[in-house]
Amino acid sequence: MPSPDVYWLALRRAHGVGPRTCKLLIEKFGTPEKIFQLNADQIAAAGVPRNTSRNIAEFRDFEPLEKELCELPNIGARLVKWTDADYPPNLRQIADPPPFLFVRGAAPLGDPNCIAIVGARAASDIGRRMAQRLGLELAAKGFTVVSGLARGIDGEAHQGALDAHGKTIAVLGCGVDVIYPAEHRKLADAILAGGGALVSELPIGTPPLAENFPTRNRILSGLCLGVVIVEAAEKSGSLITARMALEQDRQVFAVPGSPLSGKTRGSNRLLKEGAKLVECVEDVIEELAPQMAKPLATERPAPQQAAQRVPTPATSEISNVRAEVRQPAELAEGAKTLEVVADNATTILNNLKESERLHVDSIIESSGLNAQTVLRLLLELELEGRVTQHPGKLFSLA
């Protein structure tokens, strides 16, 4: 007798059964195990085509699926089913939710306050910086940042969330044991180490086939309250994600770009069609505030192991110090005063000299402040023209 979870895999693998049919049958009969106890006529009576009903009733290839489930612990993965309490609540609301997800990583999927950041693989430097800036600030504010682990904008959004010591989820167009692109293996490891997750509806071992990515995008947008498009060409896959987000009644945001750049024609067109313009993180938060299911933290504390991380360049991140000065009740750790912020900035400036370039790790160590605070203040000081960043994460007085 197959285990109960095997029936979930079997239902999806039966020929002709897609996510909508799975949802229909599970809502009608409760569990896949009960569905496989029915004959073809009983299944067809639920509104399923006759051939598909017959394929379900005659399905017997359970043994390989048992082996697939047994392999999940070996790769640090688990199965999260549509009826489980930790199935993503936003995803459950869409018309074609995956009946289950393969998940690697400790991140709970029940957080409704998720934001997707997607865009061009061949992104410009400005686009990359903007993606990382948004990822960092959204994660610092308590959002879970969702993206697709692709080159360019996706990778920068994940990295920004990691730099804020926040949560980020990568939705894959391949099996959760297959990292694509291969050069993002370290990034995927960092996502897992930081308490995030890799998610896919595809069987383990599935290669990154082109036809899998459009259907993957419905999960990416479905997990979230909204989708931010940073850079997208006219025929970009990110525009597919935006269209799916609109179909799912999600908010679509776009970062404006130069009309002379082909990299931003698609995202600029989204703005013409009604997408919300994004210049800073507050543009996203203000628009989504009425939909948020729970209050957000003002800033996530750095984990104990954060000192061992090598932060990415501060110019790829955005500071929220000005916003915090305007709203001292929202300052990090909930108790900093304006004087403390100024003192912290002074501490950093005192460690810098015009003729000497210090690595960001040295600044963190000598200042006694946590990595997140130093990164935020360094960027604020750079924006004010008081600090200059040099290649290799080196800083000096301007």
CSV table of N, CA and C in Angstrom, one decimal, residues 196-332:
chain,number,residue,atom,x,y,z
A,196,GLY,N,16.4,30.9,4.4
A,196,GLY,CA,15.4,31.0,3.3
A,196,GLY,C,15.1,29.6,2.8
A,197,ALA,N,14.7,29.6,1.5
A,197,ALA,CA,14.2,28.3,0.9
A,197,ALA,C,14.3,28.3,-0.6
A,198,LEU,N,14.5,27.2,-1.1
A,198,LEU,CA,14.4,26.9,-2.6
A,198,LEU,C,13.1,26.1,-2.8
A,199,VAL,N,12.3,26.5,-3.7
A,199,VAL,CA,11.0,26.0,-3.9
A,199,VAL,C,10.8,25.6,-5.4
A,200,SER,N,10.1,24.4,-5.6
A,200,SER,CA,9.7,24.1,-7.0
A,200,SER,C,8.6,23.1,-6.9
A,201,GLU,N,7.8,23.1,-7.9
A,201,GLU,CA,6.7,22.1,-8.1
A,201,GLU,C,7.2,20.9,-8.9
A,202,LEU,N,8.4,21.0,-9.5
A,202,LEU,CA,8.9,20.0,-10.4
A,202,LEU,C,9.6,18.8,-9.6
A,203,PRO,N,9.6,17.6,-10.2
A,203,PRO,CA,10.2,16.5,-9.5
A,203,PRO,C,11.7,16.8,-9.4
A,204,ILE,N,12.3,16.2,-8.3
A,204,ILE,CA,13.7,16.3,-8.1
A,204,ILE,C,14.5,15.8,-9.3
A,205,GLY,N,15.6,16.4,-9.7
A,205,GLY,CA,16.3,16.0,-10.8
A,205,GLY,C,15.9,16.6,-12.1
A,206,THR,N,14.8,17.3,-12.1
A,206,THR,CA,14.3,18.0,-13.4
A,206,THR,C,15.3,19.0,-13.8
A,207,PRO,N,15.7,19.0,-15.1
A,207,PRO,CA,16.7,20.0,-15.6
A,207,PRO,C,16.0,21.3,-15.9
A,208,PRO,N,16.7,22.4,-16.1
A,208,PRO,CA,16.1,23.7,-16.3
A,208,PRO,C,15.7,23.8,-17.8
A,209,LEU,N,14.5,23.2,-18.1
A,209,LEU,CA,14.0,23.3,-19.5
A,209,LEU,C,13.2,24.6,-19.7
A,210,ALA,N,13.3,25.2,-20.9
A,210,ALA,CA,12.7,26.5,-21.1
A,210,ALA,C,11.2,26.5,-20.9
A,211,GLU,N,10.6,25.4,-21.2
A,211,GLU,CA,9.1,25.3,-21.1
A,211,GLU,C,8.6,25.4,-19.7
A,212,ASN,N,9.5,25.1,-18.7
A,212,ASN,CA,9.1,25.1,-17.3
A,212,ASN,C,9.0,26.4,-16.7
A,213,PHE,N,9.7,27.4,-17.3
A,213,PHE,CA,9.8,28.7,-16.6
A,213,PHE,C,8.6,29.6,-16.6
A,214,PRO,N,7.8,29.6,-17.7
A,214,PRO,CA,6.6,30.4,-17.6
A,214,PRO,C,5.6,29.9,-16.6
A,215,THR,N,5.5,28.5,-16.5
A,215,THR,CA,4.6,28.0,-15.4
A,215,THR,C,5.1,28.2,-14.0
A,216,ARG,N,6.5,28.2,-13.9
A,216,ARG,CA,7.1,28.6,-12.7
A,216,ARG,C,6.7,30.0,-12.2
A,217,ASN,N,6.6,30.9,-13.2
A,217,ASN,CA,6.4,32.3,-12.8
A,217,ASN,C,5.0,32.5,-12.1
A,218,ARG,N,4.1,31.6,-12.4
A,218,ARG,CA,2.8,31.8,-11.7
A,218,ARG,C,2.9,31.6,-10.2
A,219,ILE,N,3.9,30.7,-9.8
A,219,ILE,CA,4.1,30.4,-8.4
A,219,ILE,C,4.8,31.6,-7.8
A,220,LEU,N,5.8,32.1,-8.5
A,220,LEU,CA,6.6,33.3,-8.1
A,220,LEU,C,5.7,34.5,-7.7
A,221,SER,N,4.8,34.8,-8.6
A,221,SER,CA,3.8,35.9,-8.4
A,221,SER,C,2.8,35.5,-7.4
A,222,GLY,N,2.3,34.2,-7.4
A,222,GLY,CA,1.2,33.8,-6.5
A,222,GLY,C,1.6,33.8,-5.1
A,223,LEU,N,2.9,33.7,-4.8
A,223,LEU,CA,3.4,33.7,-3.4
A,223,LEU,C,3.2,35.1,-2.8
A,224,CYS,N,3.1,36.1,-3.6
A,224,CYS,CA,3.4,37.5,-3.2
A,224,CYS,C,2.2,38.4,-3.2
A,225,LEU,N,2.3,39.5,-2.4
A,225,LEU,CA,1.3,40.5,-2.5
A,225,LEU,C,1.5,41.4,-3.7
A,226,GLY,N,2.7,41.4,-4.2
A,226,GLY,CA,3.0,42.2,-5.4
A,226,GLY,C,4.3,41.8,-6.0
A,227,VAL,N,4.5,42.3,-7.3
A,227,VAL,CA,5.7,42.0,-8.0
A,227,VAL,C,6.3,43.3,-8.5
A,228,VAL,N,7.6,43.4,-8.3
A,228,VAL,CA,8.4,44.6,-8.7
A,228,VAL,C,9.2,44.2,-9.9
A,229,ILE,N,9.0,44.8,-11.0
A,229,ILE,CA,9.8,44.6,-12.2
A,229,ILE,C,10.9,45.7,-12.3
A,230,VAL,N,12.1,45.3,-12.2
A,230,VAL,CA,13.2,46.3,-12.2
A,230,VAL,C,13.7,46.7,-13.6
A,231,GLU,N,14.0,45.7,-14.4
A,231,GLU,CA,14.3,45.9,-15.8
A,231,GLU,C,13.7,44.8,-16.6
A,232,ALA,N,13.1,45.2,-17.7
A,232,ALA,CA,12.5,44.2,-18.6
A,232,ALA,C,12.4,44.7,-20.0
A,233,ALA,N,12.9,43.9,-20.9
A,233,ALA,CA,12.9,44.2,-22.4
A,233,ALA,C,11.4,43.9,-22.9
A,234,GLU,N,11.2,44.3,-24.1
A,234,GLU,CA,9.8,44.2,-24.6
A,234,GLU,C,9.3,42.7,-24.7
A,235,LYS,N,10.2,41.7,-24.8
A,235,LYS,CA,9.7,40.4,-24.8
A,235,LYS,C,10.3,39.6,-23.6
A,236,SER,N,10.4,40.2,-22.5
A,236,SER,CA,11.1,39.6,-21.4
A,236,SER,C,10.2,38.6,-20.7
A,237,GLY,N,10.8,37.6,-20.1
A,237,GLY,CA,10.0,36.7,-19.3
A,237,GLY,C,9.4,37.3,-18.0
A,238,SER,N,10.0,38.5,-17.6
A,238,SER,CA,9.4,39.2,-16.5
A,238,SER,C,8.1,39.7,-16.8
A,239,LEU,N,7.8,40.0,-18.1
A,239,LEU,CA,6.5,40.5,-18.4
A,239,LEU,C,5.4,39.4,-18.3
A,240,ILE,N,5.8,38.2,-18.5
A,240,ILE,CA,4.9,37.0,-18.2
A,240,ILE,C,4.6,37.0,-16.8
A,241,THR,N,5.6,37.2,-15.9
A,241,THR,CA,5.3,37.2,-14.5
A,241,THR,C,4.3,38.4,-14.1
A,242,ALA,N,4.6,39.5,-14.7
A,242,ALA,CA,3.7,40.7,-14.5
A,242,ALA,C,2.2,40.4,-14.9
A,243,ARG,N,2.1,39.7,-16.1
A,243,ARG,CA,0.7,39.4,-16.6
A,243,ARG,C,0.1,38.4,-15.6
A,244,MET,N,0.8,37.4,-15.2
A,244,MET,CA,0.3,36.4,-14.3
A,244,MET,C,-0.1,37.1,-12.9
A,245,ALA,N,0.7,38.0,-12.5
A,245,ALA,CA,0.4,38.7,-11.3
A,245,ALA,C,-0.9,39.5,-11.4
A,246,LEU,N,-1.2,40.1,-12.5
A,246,LEU,CA,-2.4,40.8,-12.7
A,246,LEU,C,-3.6,39.9,-12.8
A,247,GLU,N,-3.4,38.7,-13.4
A,247,GLU,CA,-4.5,37.7,-13.4
A,247,GLU,C,-4.8,37.2,-12.0
A,248,GLN,N,-3.8,37.2,-11.2
A,248,GLN,CA,-4.0,36.7,-9.8
A,248,GLN,C,-4.4,37.8,-8.8
A,249,ASP,N,-4.7,39.0,-9.4
A,249,ASP,CA,-5.1,40.2,-8.6
A,249,ASP,C,-4.0,40.6,-7.7
A,250,ARG,N,-2.8,40.6,-8.1
A,250,ARG,CA,-1.6,41.1,-7.4
A,250,ARG,C,-1.2,42.4,-7.9
A,251,GLN,N,-0.6,43.2,-7.1
A,251,GLN,CA,-0.2,44.5,-7.5
A,251,GLN,C,1.1,44.4,-8.3
A,252,VAL,N,1.2,45.2,-9.4
A,252,VAL,CA,2.4,45.2,-10.2
A,252,VAL,C,3.1,46.5,-10.1
A,253,PHE,N,4.4,46.5,-9.8
A,253,PHE,CA,5.2,47.7,-9.7
A,253,PHE,C,6.3,47.6,-10.8
A,254,ALA,N,6.8,48.8,-11.2
A,254,ALA,CA,7.9,48.8,-12.2
A,254,ALA,C,8.8,50.0,-11.9
A,255,VAL,N,10.1,49.8,-12.0
A,255,VAL,CA,11.1,50.8,-11.8
A,255,VAL,C,11.3,51.5,-13.2
A,256,PRO,N,11.1,52.8,-13.3
A,256,PRO,CA,11.3,53.4,-14.6
A,256,PRO,C,12.7,53.4,-15.1
A,257,GLY,N,12.9,53.4,-16.4
A,257,GLY,CA,14.3,53.4,-17.0
A,257,GLY,C,14.3,54.3,-18.2
A,258,SER,N,15.5,54.5,-18.7
A,258,SER,CA,15.7,55.4,-19.8
A,258,SER,C,15.0,54.9,-21.0
A,259,PRO,N,14.3,55.7,-21.8
A,259,PRO,CA,13.6,55.3,-23.0
A,259,PRO,C,14.6,55.0,-24.1
A,260,LEU,N,15.9,55.3,-23.9
A,260,LEU,CA,16.9,55.0,-24.9
A,260,LEU,C,17.5,53.6,-24.7
A,261,SER,N,17.1,52.9,-23.6
A,261,SER,CA,17.6,51.6,-23.3
A,261,SER,C,16.6,50.5,-23.6
A,262,GLY,N,17.0,49.6,-24.4
A,262,GLY,CA,16.1,48.4,-24.7
A,262,GLY,C,15.8,47.6,-23.5
A,263,LYS,N,16.7,47.7,-22.5
A,263,LYS,CA,16.5,46.8,-21.3
A,263,LYS,C,15.3,47.2,-20.5
A,264,THR,N,14.8,48.4,-20.7
A,264,THR,CA,13.7,48.9,-19.9
A,264,THR,C,12.4,49.2,-20.7
A,265,ARG,N,12.4,48.9,-21.9
A,265,ARG,CA,11.2,49.2,-22.7
A,265,ARG,C,10.0,48.4,-22.2
A,266,GLY,N,10.2,47.2,-21.8
A,266,GLY,CA,9.0,46.4,-21.2
A,266,GLY,C,8.5,47.0,-19.9
A,267,SER,N,9.4,47.3,-19.0
A,267,SER,CA,9.0,47.8,-17.7
A,267,SER,C,8.4,49.2,-17.9
A,268,ASN,N,8.9,50.0,-18.8
A,268,ASN,CA,8.3,51.3,-19.0
A,268,ASN,C,6.9,51.2,-19.6
A,269,ARG,N,6.7,50.2,-20.5
A,269,ARG,CA,5.4,49.9,-21.0
A,269,ARG,C,4.4,49.5,-19.9
A,270,LEU,N,4.9,48.8,-18.9
A,270,LEU,CA,4.0,48.4,-17.8
A,270,LEU,C,3.6,49.7,-17.1
A,271,LEU,N,4.4,50.7,-16.9
A,271,LEU,CA,4.0,51.9,-16.3
A,271,LEU,C,3.0,52.6,-17.1
A,272,LYS,N,3.1,52.6,-18.4
A,272,LYS,CA,2.0,53.2,-19.2
A,272,LYS,C,0.7,52.5,-19.1
A,273,GLU,N,0.8,51.2,-18.8
A,273,GLU,CA,-0.5,50.4,-18.7
A,273,GLU,C,-1.0,50.4,-17.3
A,274,GLY,N,-0.4,51.1,-16.4
A,274,GLY,CA,-1.0,51.2,-15.0
A,274,GLY,C,-0.2,50.6,-13.9
A,275,ALA,N,1.0,50.1,-14.2
A,275,ALA,CA,1.8,49.6,-13.0
A,275,ALA,C,2.2,50.8,-12.2
A,276,LYS,N,2.4,50.5,-10.9
A,276,LYS,CA,2.8,51.5,-9.9
A,276,LYS,C,4.3,51.8,-10.1
A,277,LEU,N,4.6,53.1,-10.2
A,277,LEU,CA,6.0,53.5,-10.3
A,277,LEU,C,6.8,53.4,-9.0
A,278,VAL,N,8.0,52.8,-9.1
A,278,VAL,CA,8.8,52.6,-7.9
A,278,VAL,C,10.1,53.3,-8.0
A,279,GLU,N,10.4,54.2,-7.1
A,279,GLU,CA,11.7,54.9,-7.0
A,279,GLU,C,12.4,54.6,-5.7
A,280,CYS,N,11.6,54.1,-4.7
A,280,CYS,CA,12.2,53.8,-3.4
A,280,CYS,C,11.3,52.7,-2.8
A,281,VAL,N,11.7,52.2,-1.7
A,281,VAL,CA,11.0,51.1,-1.1
A,281,VAL,C,9.6,51.5,-0.5
A,282,GLU,N,9.6,52.8,-0.1
A,282,GLU,CA,8.3,53.3,0.4
A,282,GLU,C,7.2,53.3,-0.6
A,283,ASP,N,7.5,53.4,-1.9
A,283,ASP,CA,6.5,53.4,-2.9
A,283,ASP,C,5.8,52.0,-2.9
A,284,VAL,N,6.5,51.0,-2.6
A,284,VAL,CA,6.0,49.6,-2.5
A,284,VAL,C,5.2,49.4,-1.2
A,285,ILE,N,5.8,49.8,-0.1
A,285,ILE,CA,5.1,49.6,1.2
A,285,ILE,C,3.8,50.4,1.3
A,286,GLU,N,3.8,51.6,0.9
A,286,GLU,CA,2.6,52.4,1.0
A,286,GLU,C,1.5,51.8,0.2
A,287,GLU,N,1.8,51.3,-1.0
A,287,GLU,CA,0.7,50.7,-1.8
A,287,GLU,C,0.1,49.5,-1.3
A,288,LEU,N,1.0,48.7,-0.6
A,288,LEU,CA,0.6,47.3,-0.1
A,288,LEU,C,0.1,47.4,1.3
A,289,ALA,N,0.3,48.5,2.0
A,289,ALA,CA,-0.1,48.5,3.4
A,289,ALA,C,-1.5,48.0,3.7
A,290,PRO,N,-2.5,48.4,2.9
A,290,PRO,CA,-3.8,47.9,3.3
A,290,PRO,C,-4.0,46.4,3.2
A,291,GLN,N,-3.1,45.7,2.4
A,291,GLN,CA,-3.3,44.3,2.2
A,291,GLN,C,-2.4,43.5,3.2
A,292,MET,N,-1.6,44.1,4.0
A,292,MET,CA,-0.7,43.3,4.8
A,292,MET,C,-1.5,42.6,5.9
A,293,ALA,N,-1.2,41.3,6.0
A,293,ALA,CA,-1.9,40.5,7.0
A,293,ALA,C,-1.4,40.6,8.4
A,294,LYS,N,-0.1,41.1,8.6
A,294,LYS,CA,0.4,41.3,9.9
A,294,LYS,C,1.4,42.4,9.9
A,295,PRO,N,1.6,43.1,11.0
A,295,PRO,CA,2.6,44.2,11.0
A,295,PRO,C,4.0,43.8,10.7
A,296,LEU,N,4.8,44.7,10.2
A,296,LEU,CA,6.1,44.3,9.8
A,296,LEU,C,7.1,44.9,10.8
A,297,ALA,N,8.2,44.2,11.0
A,297,ALA,CA,9.3,44.7,11.8
A,297,ALA,C,10.0,45.9,11.1
A,298,THR,N,10.5,46.8,11.8
A,298,THR,CA,11.2,47.9,11.2
A,298,THR,C,12.6,47.5,10.7
A,299,GLU,N,13.2,46.6,11.3
A,299,GLU,CA,14.5,46.1,10.9
A,299,GLU,C,14.8,44.8,11.5
A,300,ARG,N,15.3,43.9,10.8
A,300,ARG,CA,15.7,42.6,11.3
A,300,ARG,C,17.0,42.6,12.0
A,301,PRO,N,17.1,42.0,13.2
A,301,PRO,CA,18.4,42.0,13.9
A,301,PRO,C,19.4,41.0,13.1
A,302,ALA,N,20.7,41.3,13.2
A,302,ALA,CA,21.6,40.5,12.5
A,302,ALA,C,21.8,39.2,13.3
A,303,PRO,N,21.8,38.0,12.7
A,303,PRO,CA,22.0,36.8,13.4
A,303,PRO,C,23.4,36.7,13.9
A,304,GLN,N,23.7,35.7,14.8
A,304,GLN,CA,25.0,35.6,15.5
A,304,GLN,C,26.1,35.4,14.5
A,305,GLN,N,25.8,34.6,13.4
A,305,GLN,CA,26.9,34.3,12.5
A,305,GLN,C,27.1,35.4,11.5
A,306,ALA,N,26.4,36.6,11.6
A,306,ALA,CA,26.5,37.6,10.6
A,306,ALA,C,27.9,38.1,10.4
A,307,ALA,N,28.7,38.2,11.5
A,307,ALA,CA,30.0,38.8,11.5
A,307,ALA,C,31.0,38.0,10.5
A,308,GLN,N,30.6,36.7,10.3
A,308,GLN,CA,31.4,35.9,9.4
A,308,GLN,C,31.2,36.1,7.9
A,309,ARG,N,30.0,36.8,7.6
A,309,ARG,CA,29.7,37.0,6.2
A,309,ARG,C,30.5,38.2,5.7
A,310,VAL,N,30.8,38.1,4.4
A,310,VAL,CA,31.4,39.2,3.7
A,310,VAL,C,30.4,40.0,3.0
A,311,PRO,N,30.0,41.2,3.5
A,311,PRO,CA,29.0,42.0,2.9
A,311,PRO,C,29.3,42.4,1.5
A,312,THR,N,28.3,42.6,0.7
A,312,THR,CA,28.5,43.1,-0.7
A,312,THR,C,28.7,44.6,-0.7
A,313,PRO,N,29.1,45.2,-1.8
A,313,PRO,CA,29.4,46.6,-1.7
A,313,PRO,C,28.2,47.5,-1.3
A,314,ALA,N,28.5,48.5,-0.5
A,314,ALA,CA,27.4,49.3,0.1
A,314,ALA,C,26.7,50.1,-0.9
A,315,THR,N,27.3,50.4,-2.1
A,315,THR,CA,26.6,51.2,-3.1
A,315,THR,C,25.6,50.4,-3.7
A,316,SER,N,25.5,49.1,-3.5
A,316,SER,CA,24.4,48.3,-4.1
A,316,SER,C,23.2,48.2,-3.1
A,317,GLU,N,23.3,49.0,-2.0
A,317,GLU,CA,22.2,48.9,-1.0
A,317,GLU,C,21.7,50.3,-0.8
A,318,ILE,N,20.5,50.4,-0.2
A,318,ILE,CA,20.0,51.8,0.1
A,318,ILE,C,19.8,51.9,1.6
A,319,SER,N,20.1,53.1,2.1
A,319,SER,CA,20.0,53.4,3.5
A,319,SER,C,18.6,53.9,3.8
A,320,ASN,N,18.1,53.6,5.0
A,320,ASN,CA,16.8,54.1,5.4
A,320,ASN,C,17.0,55.0,6.5
A,321,VAL,N,18.2,55.6,6.7
A,321,VAL,CA,18.5,56.4,7.8
A,321,VAL,C,17.6,57.7,7.8
A,322,ARG,N,17.4,58.3,6.6
A,322,ARG,CA,16.6,59.5,6.6
A,322,ARG,C,15.2,59.2,7.1
A,323,ALA,N,14.6,58.1,6.6
A,323,ALA,CA,13.3,57.7,7.0
A,323,ALA,C,13.2,57.5,8.5
A,324,GLU,N,14.3,56.9,9.1
A,324,GLU,CA,14.3,56.6,10.5
A,324,GLU,C,14.5,57.9,11.3
A,325,VAL,N,15.2,58.9,10.8
A,325,VAL,CA,15.3,60.2,11.5
A,325,VAL,C,14.0,60.9,11.5
A,326,ARG,N,13.2,60.7,10.4
A,326,ARG,CA,11.8,61.3,10.4
A,326,ARG,C,10.9,60.6,11.4
A,327,GLN,N,11.2,59.3,11.6
A,327,GLN,CA,10.3,58.5,12.4
A,327,GLN,C,11.1,57.7,13.5
A,328,PRO,N,11.6,58.4,14.5
A,328,PRO,CA,12.5,57.8,15.5
A,328,PRO,C,11.8,56.6,16.2
A,329,ALA,N,10.5,56.5,16.2
A,329,ALA,CA,9.9,55.3,16.9
A,329,ALA,C,10.1,54.0,16.1
A,330,GLU,N,10.5,54.2,14.8
A,330,GLU,CA,10.7,53.0,14.0
A,330,GLU,C,12.2,52.7,13.8
A,331,LEU,N,13.1,53.3,14.6
A,331,LEU,CA,14.5,53.0,14.5
A,331,LEU,C,14.8,51.6,14.9
A,332,ALA,N,16.0,51.1,14.3
A,332,ALA,CA,16.4,49.7,14.6
A,332,ALA,C,16.5,49.5,16.1
